[in-house]
Amino acid sequence: MTFGDLFTDPAYRLYTICALLFIPFFIISIVVQMKVSSTFNKYNVMPCSSGIDAKTYARNFLLQNGVNVSFTSVSGSLTDHFNPKTGTIALSDSVRNSASVGAIGVACHEAGHAVQHAKKYFFSSARLALVPIVNFASGLLWPIFIIGFVLGFASPYTAVGKVFIIAGLVVMGLSLLFSLVTLPTEFDASRRALKYLKTCMPSEEVAGARKVLTAAAMTYVASFMMTSLQFLMFLARLLMSMNRNSR
């Protein structure tokens, strides 16, 4: 490839654009993660006027939807999650017994995932079905990178390199699909949580919870952007090799 290919070869142009966007997208991902922490910390010191703790809010939300799951503890901060396999909601130390607006928003968001699972929400079910496939594929990603680089991955114009590019494209494609399905799942869980909170919290407190959940949702958007970029880079390399072979 030459510099002139940047203007004549669409695949080479796509790869160059993706490569140039990688660092800005990576920086955006870091900024978004910092925004989540700062927003949560801000509203995690804002007490809820009712004085009711986050776990109780989440439990009442579940009962209102006819869903019964157990709660467990998990260490760390913002490590809260719903485990559909065990039917449990794990709440972190900073959320579980807190009566702050931020903690209540996070706990009810996880309860929203439990409601999705109970009601067989399409995107939640699709995400769950993809988990073992994506985990297996992702476990192969780094070996693909390492072996492919050693055997010819660095050049998309060799037969071996092309095989590993295709393998990488498949892995990134599965990751992209998982990331895509995750977006509506996360936004819907927040929507369900906020809809419930509007019935039992003052509007200014609901607004605070919304800011926390919106900031958290942006991490999934940033992840989707990064995964899309990596997928396009693999696709561009494959197209480059096909264009070279057709000459």
XYZ file of C-alpha atoms in Angstrom:
247
model
C 0.000 0.000 0.000
C 1.108 3.564 -0.752
C -0.034 6.990 0.391
C -1.972 7.264 -2.850
C -4.148 4.331 -1.801
C -5.667 6.599 0.828
C -7.492 8.382 -1.987
C -8.151 5.464 -4.336
C -8.825 2.459 -2.078
C -12.039 2.746 0.072
C -10.865 -0.084 2.363
C -7.546 1.608 3.049
C -9.364 4.895 3.638
C -11.751 3.209 6.077
C -8.863 1.636 7.980
C -7.007 4.971 8.174
C -10.090 6.802 9.461
C -10.700 4.113 12.115
C -7.059 4.202 13.205
C -7.221 7.988 13.571
C -10.440 7.760 15.584
C -9.166 5.069 17.952
C -7.384 7.397 20.402
C -10.224 9.980 20.547
C -12.755 7.213 21.138
C -10.539 5.713 23.834
C -10.281 9.096 25.547
C -14.060 9.499 25.350
C -14.470 6.115 27.058
C -12.216 7.210 29.922
C -14.019 10.553 30.284
C -17.397 8.814 30.332
C -16.224 6.428 33.061
C -14.964 9.359 35.121
C -18.308 11.084 34.622
C -20.128 8.054 36.023
C -18.000 8.083 39.178
C -18.300 11.834 39.702
C -22.069 11.853 39.124
C -22.652 8.903 41.438
C -20.438 10.418 44.139
C -22.398 13.669 43.890
C -25.806 12.072 44.309
C -24.637 9.391 46.712
C -24.342 12.109 49.369
C -27.771 13.536 48.545
C -30.147 11.926 51.056
C -33.570 10.751 49.988
C -36.282 12.661 51.853
C -38.121 9.446 52.754
C -35.119 8.015 54.595
C -35.779 4.606 53.038
C -32.664 2.687 51.958
C -31.892 1.629 48.391
C -32.446 -2.068 49.011
C -35.975 -1.440 50.295
C -36.799 0.752 47.310
C -35.608 -1.991 44.971
C -37.563 -4.665 46.834
C -40.764 -2.584 46.710
C -40.248 -2.031 42.982
C -39.955 -5.786 42.485
C -43.038 -6.524 44.576
C -45.019 -3.982 42.571
C -44.148 -6.004 39.457
C -44.806 -9.367 41.059
C -41.132 -10.367 40.957
C -39.400 -12.137 43.834
C -35.601 -12.334 43.868
C -33.062 -12.454 46.663
C -30.416 -9.875 47.468
C -26.759 -10.457 48.140
C -23.682 -8.348 48.771
C -20.753 -7.578 46.486
C -17.595 -5.685 47.334
C -16.384 -2.599 45.526
C -18.149 0.483 44.192
C -20.647 0.447 41.325
C -20.224 -3.315 41.011
C -23.968 -3.831 41.433
C -25.574 -6.342 39.092
C -28.430 -8.770 38.564
C -27.530 -12.421 38.047
C -30.301 -14.130 36.044
C -28.802 -17.585 36.597
C -29.107 -17.403 40.389
C -32.013 -14.952 40.471
C -30.155 -12.568 42.771
C -29.422 -8.871 42.842
C -25.947 -8.069 44.172
C -25.664 -4.621 45.736
C -22.329 -3.034 46.560
C -21.295 -1.569 49.898
C -21.893 1.980 48.655
C -25.463 1.172 47.589
C -26.950 -1.598 49.717
C -27.802 0.232 52.950
C -27.583 3.774 51.643
C -30.612 6.066 51.553
C -29.065 8.391 48.985
C -30.654 9.365 45.678
C -27.741 7.899 43.745
C -27.827 4.545 45.532
C -31.584 4.228 45.095
C -31.278 4.887 41.367
C -28.614 2.189 40.980
C -30.494 -0.393 43.074
C -33.747 0.167 41.181
C -31.893 -0.085 37.870
C -30.707 -3.574 38.845
C -34.237 -4.396 39.951
C -35.291 -3.274 36.476
C -33.084 -6.012 35.033
C -34.804 -8.551 37.292
C -38.194 -7.364 36.043
C -36.976 -7.665 32.441
C -35.887 -11.237 33.068
C -39.164 -12.182 34.732
C -41.210 -10.667 31.917
C -38.907 -12.154 29.250
C -37.979 -8.817 27.722
C -36.636 -9.634 24.246
C -33.304 -7.815 24.376
C -32.584 -9.036 27.896
C -33.215 -12.637 26.816
C -31.090 -12.184 23.690
C -28.251 -10.748 25.753
C -28.394 -13.671 28.166
C -28.280 -16.148 25.264
C -25.222 -14.392 23.824
C -23.203 -14.348 27.070
C -21.609 -17.858 26.827
C -20.920 -17.434 23.106
C -19.301 -14.022 23.520
C -17.309 -15.123 26.570
C -15.892 -18.056 24.628
C -15.153 -15.941 21.569
C -13.589 -13.147 23.626
C -11.328 -15.692 25.321
C -9.929 -16.494 21.887
C -9.325 -12.877 20.918
C -5.856 -12.395 22.402
C -4.547 -15.788 21.235
C -5.804 -14.827 17.772
C -3.924 -11.561 17.981
C -0.686 -13.152 19.195
C -0.654 -16.194 16.924
C -1.871 -14.165 13.973
C 0.846 -11.561 14.432
C 3.540 -14.227 14.604
C 2.253 -16.127 11.555
C 1.388 -13.217 9.334
C -1.373 -11.126 10.893
C 0.756 -8.007 10.449
C 0.180 -8.298 6.711
C -3.360 -8.786 5.428
C -1.924 -9.930 2.111
C -0.838 -13.426 3.183
C -3.114 -16.471 3.343
C -2.422 -16.985 7.042
C -2.947 -13.325 7.769
C -6.287 -13.401 5.987
C -7.476 -16.390 8.031
C -6.696 -14.658 11.308
C -8.267 -11.416 10.147
C -11.485 -13.326 9.407
C -11.303 -14.999 12.818
C -10.817 -11.629 14.478
C -13.694 -10.205 12.463
C -16.003 -12.989 13.674
C -14.984 -12.439 17.312
C -15.425 -8.688 17.077
C -18.723 -9.195 15.238
C -20.071 -11.252 18.131
C -18.843 -8.652 20.603
C -20.491 -5.932 18.532
C -23.786 -7.826 18.481
C -23.621 -8.281 22.266
C -22.844 -4.593 22.751
C -25.714 -3.642 20.452
C -28.208 -5.819 22.339
C -26.932 -4.421 25.642
C -27.911 -0.842 24.764
C -31.731 -1.269 24.773
C -31.430 -3.634 27.748
C -29.679 -1.011 29.876
C -31.837 1.906 28.753
C -35.025 -0.070 29.379
C -33.917 -1.082 32.893
C -33.345 2.600 33.704
C -36.681 3.541 32.152
C -38.490 1.009 34.324
C -36.645 2.188 37.433
C -37.397 5.869 36.836
C -41.037 5.142 36.033
C -41.350 3.502 39.431
C -39.409 6.187 41.287
C -41.703 8.894 39.904
C -44.504 7.309 41.925
C -42.693 7.451 45.254
C -40.025 10.185 45.152
C -40.075 13.976 44.757
C -39.332 15.157 41.216
C -35.985 16.743 42.143
C -34.785 13.438 43.596
C -35.975 11.529 40.524
C -34.002 14.026 38.422
C -30.870 13.196 40.418
C -31.404 9.454 39.973
C -31.928 10.033 36.249
C -28.573 11.822 35.968
C -26.808 8.902 37.641
C -28.451 6.338 35.375
C -27.903 8.430 32.242
C -24.189 8.766 33.035
C -23.978 4.997 33.569
C -25.794 4.325 30.293
C -23.232 6.408 28.421
C -20.549 3.842 29.350
C -22.435 1.279 27.264
C -22.704 3.743 24.386
C -18.942 4.362 24.582
C -18.300 0.617 24.670
C -20.457 0.154 21.580
C -18.517 2.896 19.793
C -15.157 1.278 20.605
C -16.341 -2.189 19.587
C -17.767 -0.813 16.339
C -14.468 0.873 15.571
C -12.482 -2.316 16.175
C -14.905 -4.316 14.036
C -14.554 -1.831 11.174
C -10.753 -1.999 11.410
C -10.839 -5.797 11.002
C -13.321 -5.435 8.147
C -11.117 -2.863 6.430
C -8.086 -5.140 6.674
C -10.063 -7.997 5.147
C -11.256 -5.787 2.300
C -7.692 -4.560 1.761
C -6.491 -8.144 1.329
C -9.328 -8.958 -1.063
C -8.611 -5.849 -3.137
C -4.925 -6.742 -3.283
C -5.671 -10.295 -4.446
C -8.036 -9.067 -7.156
C -5.347 -6.925 -8.767
